[in-house]
Amino acid sequence: MAVLYEPGTTVSQAVGGGLGFLSDAVGIQVTNSVNGEFYLEMLYPIDSSLSKELLENRLIKADAGTSLKNQLFIIKKVQRFNDGSQSLQTSSGSSVSIPTGIYVYAEQVGLSLTKDISLKQPTVTINNQDATGALTVWKNNLAINTPFVVDSDIATQNSTAFTLADFQHASDALAGTTGSILDVWGGEYKFDNYHISLLQRMGKTVNGILSYGRNIQTIEQESDISTIYNSIIPYATVSQPSGDSSVDIIHVLSGSDYIQAGSYANQYPYPITLPVDFSDQFYASDASADEKQGKYAYSDAQLKALAQKYLSDNEVGKPTANMTVTAIDLSKSLEYQGTNEQPIELGDIVPTNYEPLAISGTAEVTQTIWDDITKQYVEYTFGQKQTLTSAMVSIADNAVSGVQKQVTAINTIINGLGQPDSYSGDPYSWLPP
């Protein structure tokens, strides 16, 4: 059961009843995304025992999944609605009426803290470190002492640097910015309270299957190529001596090599191009020995090789497809007790078969929604990963925008406040997707 605590309560102190158990909550759901947002939303009766205690900066302890237990969430936003005349401005610009109740938005404490603090040095440099080393340098250069524990199973050694001008928050150095740890080392972040792990892969390959007529309840698929490019135009600006000074020469590939096509380009009617600058990969012709370290002398062949690596590493042109599924957790079903049916969790690779939409294959769970009252996942999203950038902006505004299409459900819920056990519908469908 979710529990409310005072601000500043540590993970080890968050035991027992705190300020009280949130047993009267009408709905508590936790959204967690691979390399993305991690937040809790709650609808609470306005006249219940803890309604006046729901204040910003207080903490809510709740589970976030089958294995991710006892997570602390810091309250960032509280909206109290006294009657149906209250209105809420959604991100689409429209206004909707909200009935009596308290809406609470809270962020997972570890992720939230990375957004609130900055680096303590104007420049932080990471030289030839594996991902654990990079995270350790990051942790040791935060502006305040933190309870973070960091680790990684990524052994590749790389280098990068952070400046206050480009990395204004600690979170920027983790992900969402060119040169961030995620950008350079890759992987998937797992936040477990203040324990941050950067893993090659967060989840497992599930031995079960999501299929039509077995455990899929609803499914929605969306494909989008509106922001995709399938080819690049590589170029590099390299300084060369010219008399007593130097001149910058912009190099591009000639002829048919001018456009470098990705492996998915043949799925499109024509090249959709993006110029990509590789200048930082080449040294000037008069560069010193130190300036040449880790860089190349310019050649068309080297520029083409770098372009091909970029196309491969970034899967340029790959169509993005997202699939949202509500499914029965068969691992908890009486019918499947004693079998090896595994619960599906964030980051898992799951075989999926849904004949009506001709969906078949395997996909990664990139987002989960966990119902902390029923203690089960209520929704999975498969497909395109988000980036932590989306978690660095005001997620609350984005989350609340979903209220517009849930107003009818909220009114139904509120009519039954004080007697939620008697409600026969889905009391948690009000939560934004």
Coordinates of C-alpha atoms in Angstrom, one line a residue:
M1 CA 0.0 0.0 0.0
A2 CA 1.3 3.5 -0.9
V3 CA 2.5 5.6 2.1
L4 CA 3.0 9.3 2.5
Y5 CA 6.3 10.7 4.1
E6 CA 7.7 14.0 5.1
P7 CA 10.2 15.8 2.7
G8 CA 13.7 14.7 3.1
T9 CA 12.9 11.1 4.2
T10 CA 15.6 8.8 3.1
V11 CA 15.1 5.4 1.6
S12 CA 16.2 3.7 4.8
Q13 CA 13.9 5.9 6.8
A14 CA 10.9 5.2 4.6
V15 CA 9.5 2.3 6.7
G16 CA 6.3 2.0 8.6
G17 CA 3.3 4.3 8.3
G18 CA 5.0 7.7 7.9
L19 CA 2.3 10.4 7.7
G20 CA -0.2 7.7 6.8
F21 CA -1.3 5.0 4.3
L22 CA -3.0 6.3 1.2
S23 CA -5.6 3.6 1.4
D24 CA -8.4 5.9 0.3
A25 CA -6.8 6.7 -3.1
V26 CA -9.2 6.1 -6.0
G27 CA -6.3 5.4 -8.4
I28 CA -2.5 5.2 -8.2
Q29 CA -0.6 4.5 -11.4
V30 CA 3.1 4.6 -12.1
T31 CA 4.5 5.2 -15.6
N32 CA 8.1 4.1 -16.3
S33 CA 9.9 4.4 -19.7
V34 CA 13.2 3.1 -21.0
N35 CA 15.5 6.1 -20.9
G36 CA 12.5 8.3 -20.3
E37 CA 10.0 9.5 -17.8
F38 CA 9.3 7.8 -14.4
Y39 CA 6.4 9.3 -12.5
L40 CA 3.4 8.5 -10.3
E41 CA -0.2 9.9 -10.6
M42 CA -2.9 9.6 -8.0
L43 CA -6.5 10.6 -7.7
Y44 CA -7.5 11.1 -4.0
P45 CA -10.8 12.0 -2.4
I46 CA -10.9 15.6 -1.3
D47 CA -12.5 14.8 2.1
S48 CA -10.4 11.8 3.1
S49 CA -8.0 11.7 6.1
L50 CA -4.8 12.7 4.3
S51 CA -6.3 15.2 1.8
K52 CA -4.7 18.1 3.6
E53 CA -1.4 16.4 3.9
L54 CA -0.8 16.0 0.1
L55 CA 1.7 18.8 -0.3
E56 CA 4.6 19.6 -2.7
N57 CA 7.9 18.0 -1.8
R58 CA 6.4 15.3 0.4
L59 CA 7.2 11.7 -0.7
I60 CA 5.0 8.8 -1.7
K61 CA 6.3 5.3 -1.5
A62 CA 4.8 2.9 -4.0
D63 CA 5.8 0.0 -6.1
A64 CA 6.6 0.6 -9.8
G65 CA 6.4 -2.9 -11.1
T66 CA 6.6 -6.6 -10.4
S67 CA 10.2 -6.4 -9.3
L68 CA 10.8 -2.7 -8.8
K69 CA 9.4 -2.2 -5.3
N70 CA 9.3 0.5 -2.7
Q71 CA 10.1 3.5 -4.9
L72 CA 10.0 7.0 -3.5
F73 CA 8.3 9.7 -5.5
I74 CA 8.5 13.4 -4.7
I75 CA 5.3 15.3 -5.1
K76 CA 5.7 18.0 -7.7
K77 CA 2.2 19.0 -8.5
V78 CA -1.1 19.0 -6.6
Q79 CA -4.4 20.1 -8.1
R80 CA -7.5 20.3 -6.0
F81 CA -10.9 20.4 -7.6
N82 CA -13.9 21.3 -5.4
D83 CA -16.7 20.9 -7.8
G84 CA -17.5 20.4 -11.5
S85 CA -17.1 24.1 -12.2
Q86 CA -13.3 23.8 -11.9
S87 CA -11.5 23.8 -15.3
L88 CA -8.1 22.5 -16.4
Q89 CA -6.1 23.9 -19.3
T90 CA -4.7 21.1 -21.4
S91 CA -1.6 21.2 -23.5
S92 CA -3.8 21.3 -26.6
G93 CA -5.1 24.7 -25.4
S94 CA -8.6 23.6 -24.6
S95 CA -10.3 23.7 -21.2
V96 CA -12.1 20.8 -19.5
S97 CA -14.2 20.6 -16.4
I98 CA -12.9 18.4 -13.6
P99 CA -15.1 17.1 -10.7
T100 CA -14.3 17.0 -7.0
G101 CA -11.0 15.4 -6.1
I102 CA -7.2 15.8 -5.7
Y103 CA -4.8 15.0 -8.6
V104 CA -1.2 14.4 -7.5
Y105 CA 1.8 14.2 -9.8
A106 CA 5.1 12.9 -8.3
E107 CA 8.4 12.1 -9.9
Q108 CA 10.7 9.2 -9.0
V109 CA 13.2 10.7 -6.5
G110 CA 16.5 9.7 -8.3
L111 CA 15.4 11.0 -11.7
S112 CA 13.9 14.1 -10.1
L113 CA 17.1 15.0 -8.2
T114 CA 19.2 14.8 -11.4
K115 CA 16.9 17.5 -12.9
D116 CA 17.2 19.8 -9.9
I117 CA 21.0 20.0 -9.5
S118 CA 23.9 21.1 -11.6
L119 CA 27.6 20.3 -12.1
K120 CA 30.1 21.9 -9.7
Q121 CA 32.8 22.6 -12.3
P122 CA 32.7 24.8 -15.4
T123 CA 34.1 21.8 -17.4
V124 CA 34.0 18.1 -16.5
T125 CA 36.2 15.8 -18.6
I126 CA 35.9 12.0 -18.8
N127 CA 38.9 10.3 -20.4
N128 CA 39.1 6.7 -21.5
Q129 CA 36.5 5.4 -19.0
D130 CA 34.0 2.5 -19.1
A131 CA 30.4 3.5 -18.3
T132 CA 30.8 2.8 -14.6
G133 CA 33.8 5.1 -14.6
A134 CA 31.9 7.8 -16.5
L135 CA 29.0 7.7 -14.1
T136 CA 31.4 7.9 -11.2
V137 CA 33.0 11.0 -12.6
W138 CA 29.6 12.4 -13.1
K139 CA 28.5 11.7 -9.5
N140 CA 31.8 13.1 -8.1
N141 CA 31.3 16.4 -9.9
L142 CA 27.7 17.2 -8.8
A143 CA 27.2 20.6 -7.1
I144 CA 25.9 18.9 -3.9
N145 CA 26.5 15.7 -2.0
T146 CA 23.9 13.1 -3.2
P147 CA 22.9 9.6 -2.2
F148 CA 23.4 8.3 -5.7
V149 CA 24.9 4.8 -6.3
V150 CA 26.0 4.3 -9.9
D151 CA 27.1 1.3 -11.9
S152 CA 27.1 -0.2 -15.4
D153 CA 27.8 -3.5 -17.2
I154 CA 29.1 -1.6 -20.3
A155 CA 32.8 -2.1 -20.5
T156 CA 33.5 0.0 -23.7
Q157 CA 35.9 2.8 -22.9
N158 CA 35.1 6.2 -24.3
S159 CA 35.7 9.9 -23.6
T160 CA 33.5 13.0 -23.4
A161 CA 33.3 16.4 -21.7
F162 CA 30.5 18.5 -20.1
T163 CA 30.4 22.2 -19.8
L164 CA 28.0 24.3 -17.7
A165 CA 26.9 26.2 -20.8
D166 CA 25.7 23.0 -22.6
F167 CA 24.9 20.8 -19.6
Q168 CA 22.9 23.0 -17.3
H169 CA 21.5 20.2 -15.2
A170 CA 23.0 16.9 -14.0
S171 CA 20.4 15.1 -16.1
D172 CA 21.7 16.7 -19.3
A173 CA 25.0 14.9 -18.7
L174 CA 23.2 11.6 -18.3
A175 CA 21.1 11.8 -21.4
G176 CA 19.2 13.9 -23.9
T177 CA 22.2 16.0 -25.0
T178 CA 24.9 15.4 -27.6
G179 CA 28.0 14.1 -25.7
S180 CA 26.0 12.8 -22.7
I181 CA 26.9 9.5 -21.1
L182 CA 23.9 7.8 -22.9
D183 CA 24.9 9.4 -26.2
V184 CA 28.5 8.2 -26.0
W185 CA 28.2 4.8 -24.2
G186 CA 24.7 3.8 -25.2
G187 CA 22.5 1.4 -23.1
E188 CA 19.4 1.7 -21.0
Y189 CA 19.1 3.5 -17.6
K190 CA 17.4 1.8 -14.7
F191 CA 16.5 4.0 -11.7
D192 CA 15.9 2.2 -8.4
N193 CA 15.4 5.1 -5.9
Y194 CA 18.9 6.7 -5.9
H195 CA 20.6 3.7 -7.6
I196 CA 21.3 4.5 -11.2
S197 CA 22.4 1.6 -13.5
L198 CA 23.3 2.0 -17.2
L199 CA 22.7 -1.5 -18.6
Q200 CA 23.4 -2.9 -22.0
R201 CA 19.8 -4.2 -21.8
M202 CA 17.5 -3.7 -18.9
G203 CA 15.1 -6.6 -19.5
K204 CA 15.0 -10.3 -20.4
T205 CA 13.7 -12.3 -23.3
V206 CA 10.3 -13.5 -22.1
N207 CA 9.5 -17.1 -22.5
G208 CA 5.8 -16.4 -23.0
I209 CA 3.9 -14.6 -25.8
L210 CA 1.4 -11.8 -26.1
S211 CA -1.2 -13.1 -28.5
Y212 CA -4.8 -12.5 -29.8
G213 CA -7.3 -14.6 -27.9
R214 CA -4.8 -15.5 -25.1
N215 CA -3.8 -12.5 -23.0
I216 CA -4.1 -9.4 -25.2
Q217 CA -7.2 -7.3 -24.3
T218 CA -6.7 -4.2 -26.4
I219 CA -4.0 -3.2 -28.9
E220 CA -3.2 0.1 -30.7
Q221 CA -0.4 0.4 -33.3
E222 CA 1.0 3.7 -34.7
S223 CA 3.6 4.1 -37.4
D224 CA 5.2 7.5 -38.2
I225 CA 7.7 8.5 -40.9
S226 CA 6.9 12.2 -40.8
T227 CA 10.2 13.2 -39.0
I228 CA 12.5 10.5 -40.5
Y229 CA 15.4 11.0 -42.9
N230 CA 16.8 8.0 -44.8
S231 CA 20.1 9.4 -46.1
I232 CA 22.8 11.9 -45.1
I233 CA 25.0 14.4 -46.8
P234 CA 28.4 14.1 -44.9
Y235 CA 30.7 17.1 -44.8
A236 CA 33.7 18.3 -42.9
T237 CA 35.3 21.7 -42.4
V238 CA 39.1 21.4 -42.2
S239 CA 41.6 24.2 -41.7
Q240 CA 44.5 24.4 -44.2
P241 CA 47.4 26.9 -44.3
S242 CA 47.1 29.7 -46.9
G243 CA 50.1 32.0 -47.0
D244 CA 50.6 33.5 -43.5
S245 CA 47.1 32.4 -42.3
S246 CA 44.8 29.5 -42.7
V247 CA 41.5 29.0 -44.5
D248 CA 38.6 26.7 -43.8
I249 CA 37.8 24.2 -46.6
I250 CA 34.4 22.5 -46.6
H251 CA 34.8 19.0 -47.9
V252 CA 31.9 17.0 -49.4
L253 CA 31.9 13.7 -51.3
S254 CA 31.5 14.0 -55.1
G255 CA 29.3 12.4 -57.7
S256 CA 27.0 9.6 -56.5
D257 CA 28.7 9.6 -53.1
Y258 CA 27.4 13.1 -52.3
I259 CA 24.4 11.4 -50.7
Q260 CA 25.0 8.4 -48.5
A261 CA 21.9 6.2 -48.2
G262 CA 21.0 4.2 -45.2
S263 CA 20.0 0.5 -45.3
Y264 CA 16.3 1.4 -45.1
A265 CA 16.4 4.0 -48.0
N266 CA 15.0 1.6 -50.5
Q267 CA 11.7 1.6 -48.5
Y268 CA 11.2 5.2 -49.5
P269 CA 10.3 6.7 -52.9
Y270 CA 13.3 9.2 -52.8
P271 CA 16.2 10.2 -50.6
I272 CA 15.2 12.2 -47.5
T273 CA 18.4 13.9 -46.5
L274 CA 20.1 15.4 -43.5
P275 CA 23.5 17.1 -43.6
V276 CA 25.8 15.7 -40.9
D277 CA 29.0 17.5 -39.8
F278 CA 32.0 15.3 -39.2
S279 CA 34.5 18.2 -38.8
D280 CA 35.4 17.2 -35.2
Q281 CA 36.8 13.8 -36.6
F282 CA 39.6 15.5 -38.6
Y283 CA 42.6 17.5 -37.7
A284 CA 44.0 20.5 -39.5
S285 CA 47.0 20.1 -41.7
D286 CA 49.1 22.1 -39.4
A287 CA 47.9 20.4 -36.2
S288 CA 50.3 19.6 -33.4
A289 CA 50.8 16.0 -32.3
D290 CA 48.5 16.4 -29.3
E291 CA 45.7 17.9 -31.5
K292 CA 46.0 14.9 -33.8
Q293 CA 45.2 12.4 -31.0
G294 CA 42.0 10.4 -31.8
K295 CA 41.4 12.2 -35.1
Y296 CA 42.1 11.5 -38.8
A297 CA 43.9 13.3 -41.6
Y298 CA 41.2 14.3 -44.1
S299 CA 40.4 12.0 -47.0
D300 CA 37.2 11.3 -49.0
A301 CA 37.5 7.6 -48.1
Q302 CA 37.6 8.4 -44.4
L303 CA 34.6 10.8 -44.6
K304 CA 32.6 8.1 -46.4
A305 CA 33.6 5.5 -43.8
L306 CA 32.5 7.7 -41.0
A307 CA 29.2 8.4 -42.8
Q308 CA 28.5 4.7 -43.2
K309 CA 29.2 4.1 -39.5
Y310 CA 26.8 6.9 -38.6
L311 CA 24.1 5.4 -40.8
S312 CA 24.5 2.0 -39.2
D313 CA 24.9 3.1 -35.6
N314 CA 21.8 5.3 -35.8
E315 CA 19.6 3.0 -37.9
V316 CA 19.0 5.9 -40.2
G317 CA 15.7 5.6 -42.1
K318 CA 14.2 2.9 -39.8
P319 CA 10.5 3.6 -39.6
T320 CA 9.3 4.2 -36.0
A321 CA 6.4 2.1 -34.8
N322 CA 4.8 2.1 -31.4
M323 CA 2.3 -0.4 -30.1
T324 CA 0.3 0.1 -27.0
V325 CA -1.2 -3.1 -25.4
T326 CA -3.4 -3.9 -22.4
A327 CA -2.9 -7.5 -21.4
I328 CA -3.7 -9.9 -18.7
D329 CA -0.7 -10.9 -16.5
L330 CA -0.9 -14.6 -17.0
S331 CA 1.9 -15.2 -14.5
K332 CA -0.7 -14.2 -11.8
S333 CA -3.5 -16.2 -13.3
L334 CA -4.7 -19.3 -11.4
E335 CA -4.8 -21.1 -14.8
Y336 CA -1.1 -20.6 -15.2
Q337 CA 0.1 -21.2 -11.7
G338 CA 2.9 -23.8 -11.6
T339 CA 3.9 -23.0 -15.2
N340 CA 7.0 -21.1 -16.2
E341 CA 4.9 -18.1 -17.5
Q342 CA 7.0 -15.0 -16.7
P343 CA 5.7 -11.6 -15.9
I344 CA 6.4 -9.0 -18.6
E345 CA 8.4 -6.0 -17.3
L346 CA 10.1 -2.8 -18.6
G347 CA 12.8 -3.5 -21.1
D348 CA 11.8 -7.1 -21.8
I349 CA 11.8 -8.6 -25.3
V350 CA 8.4 -10.1 -26.0
P351 CA 7.1 -12.3 -28.8
T352 CA 3.8 -10.8 -30.0
N353 CA 1.2 -12.2 -32.3
Y354 CA -2.0 -10.3 -33.2
E355 CA -3.6 -11.6 -36.3
P356 CA -6.4 -9.0 -36.8
L357 CA -3.7 -6.3 -37.3
A358 CA -1.1 -8.6 -39.0
I359 CA 1.3 -8.0 -36.1
S360 CA 3.9 -10.7 -35.5
G361 CA 7.4 -10.8 -34.2
T362 CA 9.3 -9.6 -31.2
A363 CA 9.5 -6.1 -29.7
E364 CA 10.9 -4.4 -26.6
V365 CA 8.7 -3.1 -23.8
T366 CA 9.7 0.6 -23.8
Q367 CA 7.0 1.8 -21.3
T368 CA 4.9 0.3 -18.6
I369 CA 2.0 1.6 -16.6
W370 CA 1.7 -0.1 -13.2
D371 CA -1.5 0.0 -11.1
D372 CA -0.3 0.1 -7.5
I373 CA -3.7 -0.7 -6.0
T374 CA -4.3 -3.9 -8.0
K375 CA -0.5 -4.6 -8.1
Q376 CA -0.3 -5.4 -11.8
Y377 CA 0.7 -3.8 -15.1
V378 CA -2.3 -2.4 -16.9
E379 CA -0.5 -1.2 -20.1
Y380 CA 2.6 -1.9 -22.1
T381 CA 4.1 0.2 -24.9
F382 CA 6.4 -1.5 -27.5
G383 CA 8.6 0.2 -30.0
Q384 CA 10.5 3.5 -30.1
K385 CA 12.4 4.4 -27.0
Q386 CA 12.1 7.9 -25.6
T387 CA 15.0 9.9 -24.3
L388 CA 15.5 11.4 -20.9
T389 CA 15.0 14.8 -22.6
S390 CA 11.3 14.2 -22.4
A391 CA 11.6 13.6 -18.7
M392 CA 13.5 16.8 -18.2
V393 CA 10.7 19.0 -19.2
S394 CA 7.4 19.4 -17.4
I395 CA 5.9 15.9 -17.7
A396 CA 3.1 17.0 -15.5
D397 CA 1.7 19.3 -18.2
N398 CA 2.0 16.4 -20.7
A399 CA 0.3 14.0 -18.4
V400 CA -2.5 16.3 -17.5
S401 CA -3.3 16.8 -21.2
G402 CA -4.7 13.3 -21.2
V403 CA -7.5 14.4 -18.9
Q404 CA -9.6 15.8 -21.7
K405 CA -10.4 12.3 -23.1
Q406 CA -10.9 10.9 -19.6
V407 CA -13.4 13.4 -18.2
T408 CA -16.3 11.0 -18.4
A409 CA -14.4 8.3 -16.6
I410 CA -13.3 10.8 -13.9
N411 CA -17.0 11.8 -13.3
T412 CA -17.9 8.2 -12.9
I413 CA -15.1 7.6 -10.4
I414 CA -15.9 10.7 -8.3
N415 CA -19.5 9.7 -8.0
G416 CA -18.3 6.6 -6.1
L417 CA -15.8 8.3 -3.8
G418 CA -15.8 6.9 -0.3
Q419 CA -17.1 3.5 -1.6
P420 CA -14.6 2.5 -4.3
D421 CA -15.1 -1.2 -3.6
S422 CA -18.6 -1.0 -4.9
Y423 CA -17.5 0.5 -8.3
S424 CA -17.9 -2.1 -11.0
G425 CA -16.1 -0.4 -13.8
D426 CA -12.4 0.4 -14.3
P427 CA -11.6 3.0 -11.5
Y428 CA -8.2 3.8 -12.9
S429 CA -9.0 4.5 -16.5
W430 CA -8.9 8.3 -15.7
L431 CA -5.1 8.3 -15.7
P432 CA -3.5 9.8 -18.8
P433 CA -1.8 7.3 -21.1

